[in-house]
Amino acid sequence: TASQAEECLHTHLVNIGASKAVTTWKMDCEQFSALPNLSGNMRSISGRSFQVIHTSESESLSFAITDQMNVIVAERSFDHILVKMSDCYQPNKVTRIEVKGRKFEIGDFAVKVGSVFMGPSFKCLVTEVEYKPSVRIKDTCALLFEFLRIVLWRYCSCP
């Protein structure tokens, strides 16, 4: 089962020297879509949608990603603005995604392992690896792939 696979991965990380779960983390993502106006025509926002993301690691912020891949970072009060725009944009509750998991540390790496749910249904496990001394992916891409290949090769596929 999913919980057994997640627990197996947690045990593996601890067995190779990771600290016991340092913290828990959570993320959610909800899609908002443009609504047609009363005459049935789409407004100038025709066909536009965006994803709103919240994470426990940045609790005071909301993140939005548009269909055109524009990224918006706003204070959490952005959610209140979305409520007031309910005549233009509607959340799609069916496609709401939630991730819950634990974060481990192993040397200079932080490893997050979580279960992804769409509504009440489990979808998959997700693993995120961060090399803490660097924030530039170009500088650390090869190192991250090597970490995944050596440490998590049984559990994760690397492209």
Short mmCIF file of C-alpha atoms in Angstrom, two decimals:
data_model
loop_
_atom_site.label_atom_id
_atom_site.label_comp_id
_atom_site.label_asym_id
_atom_site.label_seq_id
_atom_site.Cartn_x
_atom_site.Cartn_y
_atom_site.Cartn_z
CA THR A 1 0.00 0.00 0.00
CA ALA A 2 0.96 3.65 -0.25
CA SER A 3 1.58 4.09 3.47
CA GLN A 4 3.82 1.00 3.48
CA ALA A 5 5.86 2.33 0.55
CA GLU A 6 6.21 5.72 2.26
CA GLU A 7 7.24 4.11 5.55
CA CYS A 8 9.74 1.89 3.72
CA LEU A 9 11.32 4.98 2.17
CA HIS A 10 11.41 6.73 5.57
CA THR A 11 13.12 3.71 7.14
CA HIS A 12 15.64 3.55 4.29
CA LEU A 13 16.55 7.23 4.74
CA VAL A 14 17.06 6.79 8.50
CA ASN A 15 19.12 3.62 7.93
CA ILE A 16 21.54 5.47 5.64
CA GLY A 17 22.08 8.25 8.15
CA ALA A 18 19.27 10.75 7.72
CA SER A 19 17.97 12.42 10.83
CA LYS A 20 14.60 11.17 11.98
CA ALA A 21 11.83 13.26 10.44
CA VAL A 22 12.90 16.82 11.21
CA THR A 23 9.48 18.24 10.51
CA THR A 24 6.24 17.59 8.69
CA TRP A 25 5.26 19.55 5.61
CA LYS A 26 2.16 20.13 3.59
CA MET A 27 1.30 21.62 0.22
CA ASP A 28 -1.99 22.14 -1.61
CA CYS A 29 -2.82 23.18 -5.14
CA GLU A 30 -6.18 24.28 -6.47
CA GLN A 31 -7.14 25.25 -10.01
CA PHE A 32 -9.23 28.35 -10.70
CA SER A 33 -10.98 28.68 -14.07
CA ALA A 34 -12.61 31.65 -15.78
CA LEU A 35 -16.42 31.61 -15.87
CA PRO A 36 -18.63 32.70 -18.79
CA ASN A 37 -20.66 35.86 -18.23
CA LEU A 38 -24.49 35.84 -18.19
CA SER A 39 -24.83 36.14 -21.98
CA GLY A 40 -22.78 32.97 -22.41
CA ASN A 41 -19.79 34.75 -23.93
CA MET A 42 -16.44 34.42 -22.30
CA ARG A 43 -14.98 37.63 -20.95
CA SER A 44 -11.60 38.89 -22.01
CA ILE A 45 -10.17 36.28 -19.61
CA SER A 46 -11.51 33.60 -21.97
CA GLY A 47 -10.15 30.15 -21.28
CA ARG A 48 -7.75 31.40 -18.66
CA SER A 49 -7.03 29.40 -15.59
CA PHE A 50 -4.39 29.39 -12.92
CA GLN A 51 -3.18 27.21 -10.08
CA VAL A 52 -2.96 28.53 -6.53
CA ILE A 53 -0.38 26.82 -4.32
CA HIS A 54 0.18 27.00 -0.56
CA THR A 55 3.02 25.36 1.32
CA SER A 56 3.71 24.96 5.02
CA GLU A 57 7.26 26.21 4.42
CA SER A 58 5.94 29.63 3.33
CA GLU A 59 2.75 29.91 5.36
CA SER A 60 2.33 33.66 4.85
CA LEU A 61 2.47 33.41 1.04
CA SER A 62 0.26 32.24 -1.81
CA PHE A 63 1.79 31.24 -5.14
CA ALA A 64 -0.10 31.28 -8.44
CA ILE A 65 0.96 29.93 -11.81
CA THR A 66 -0.98 30.95 -14.92
CA ASP A 67 -1.54 28.95 -18.10
CA GLN A 68 1.16 31.12 -19.69
CA MET A 69 3.59 30.01 -16.93
CA ASN A 70 3.66 33.40 -15.23
CA VAL A 71 4.37 33.10 -11.51
CA ILE A 72 2.74 35.31 -8.92
CA VAL A 73 3.95 35.44 -5.32
CA ALA A 74 1.57 37.25 -2.99
CA GLU A 75 0.67 37.53 0.66
CA ARG A 76 -1.85 34.99 1.87
CA SER A 77 -4.54 37.70 1.66
CA PHE A 78 -4.53 36.92 -2.08
CA ASP A 79 -6.97 34.12 -1.18
CA HIS A 80 -9.46 36.71 0.08
CA ILE A 81 -9.22 38.55 -3.23
CA LEU A 82 -10.04 35.31 -5.05
CA VAL A 83 -13.21 34.92 -2.97
CA LYS A 84 -14.30 38.40 -4.06
CA MET A 85 -13.63 37.45 -7.70
CA SER A 86 -16.00 34.46 -7.56
CA ASP A 87 -18.13 35.92 -10.38
CA CYS A 88 -15.05 35.72 -12.67
CA TYR A 89 -13.11 32.72 -11.40
CA GLN A 90 -14.33 29.49 -9.84
CA PRO A 91 -12.18 26.96 -7.96
CA ASN A 92 -12.25 23.41 -9.28
CA LYS A 93 -12.63 21.37 -6.07
CA VAL A 94 -12.47 18.08 -7.99
CA THR A 95 -8.86 18.63 -9.07
CA ARG A 96 -7.61 19.97 -5.73
CA ILE A 97 -4.33 18.27 -4.85
CA GLU A 98 -2.89 17.92 -1.37
CA VAL A 99 0.53 16.62 -0.36
CA LYS A 100 1.43 15.64 3.20
CA GLY A 101 4.75 14.26 4.30
CA ARG A 102 7.90 14.40 6.36
CA LYS A 103 11.21 16.15 5.86
CA PHE A 104 14.57 14.49 6.60
CA GLU A 105 18.11 15.84 6.60
CA ILE A 106 21.14 13.90 5.50
CA GLY A 107 24.33 15.96 5.50
CA ASP A 108 23.85 19.01 3.28
CA PHE A 109 20.69 17.55 1.74
CA ALA A 110 17.06 17.94 2.77
CA VAL A 111 14.74 15.18 1.55
CA LYS A 112 10.97 15.53 1.60
CA VAL A 113 8.78 12.48 1.12
CA GLY A 114 5.02 12.88 0.86
CA SER A 115 1.78 11.29 -0.26
CA VAL A 116 -0.21 13.03 -2.98
CA PHE A 117 -4.00 13.00 -2.71
CA MET A 118 -6.64 14.23 -5.14
CA GLY A 119 -9.70 14.55 -2.95
CA PRO A 120 -9.77 11.44 -0.76
CA SER A 121 -7.87 9.32 -3.31
CA PHE A 122 -4.17 8.56 -2.99
CA LYS A 123 -2.34 9.19 -6.28
CA CYS A 124 1.41 8.72 -5.71
CA LEU A 125 4.45 9.39 -3.55
CA VAL A 126 6.57 12.45 -4.23
CA THR A 127 10.20 13.01 -3.27
CA GLU A 128 11.90 16.39 -3.26
CA VAL A 129 15.64 16.74 -2.70
CA GLU A 130 17.30 20.05 -1.87
CA TYR A 131 21.03 20.72 -1.67
CA LYS A 132 20.99 23.34 1.09
CA PRO A 133 24.28 25.19 0.35
CA SER A 134 23.05 26.22 -3.11
CA VAL A 135 19.83 27.71 -4.46
CA ARG A 136 20.80 27.64 -8.15
CA ILE A 137 19.64 24.48 -9.89
CA LYS A 138 22.26 24.84 -12.66
CA ASP A 139 25.03 24.64 -10.06
CA THR A 140 23.68 21.51 -8.41
CA CYS A 141 21.78 19.54 -11.03
CA ALA A 142 24.49 16.89 -11.53
CA LEU A 143 24.97 16.58 -7.77
CA LEU A 144 21.23 16.09 -7.20
CA PHE A 145 21.03 13.39 -9.89
CA GLU A 146 24.01 11.61 -8.33
CA PHE A 147 22.39 11.81 -4.87
CA LEU A 148 19.14 10.36 -6.21
CA ARG A 149 20.97 7.64 -8.13
CA ILE A 150 23.07 6.54 -5.15
CA VAL A 151 20.71 7.05 -2.22
CA LEU A 152 17.23 6.55 -3.63
CA TRP A 153 17.83 4.42 -6.73
CA ARG A 154 15.46 1.65 -5.57
CA TYR A 155 12.63 4.07 -4.93
CA CYS A 156 12.90 6.82 -7.57
CA SER A 157 13.42 6.83 -11.31
CA CYS A 158 15.86 9.43 -12.64
CA PRO A 159 15.45 10.76 -16.18
#
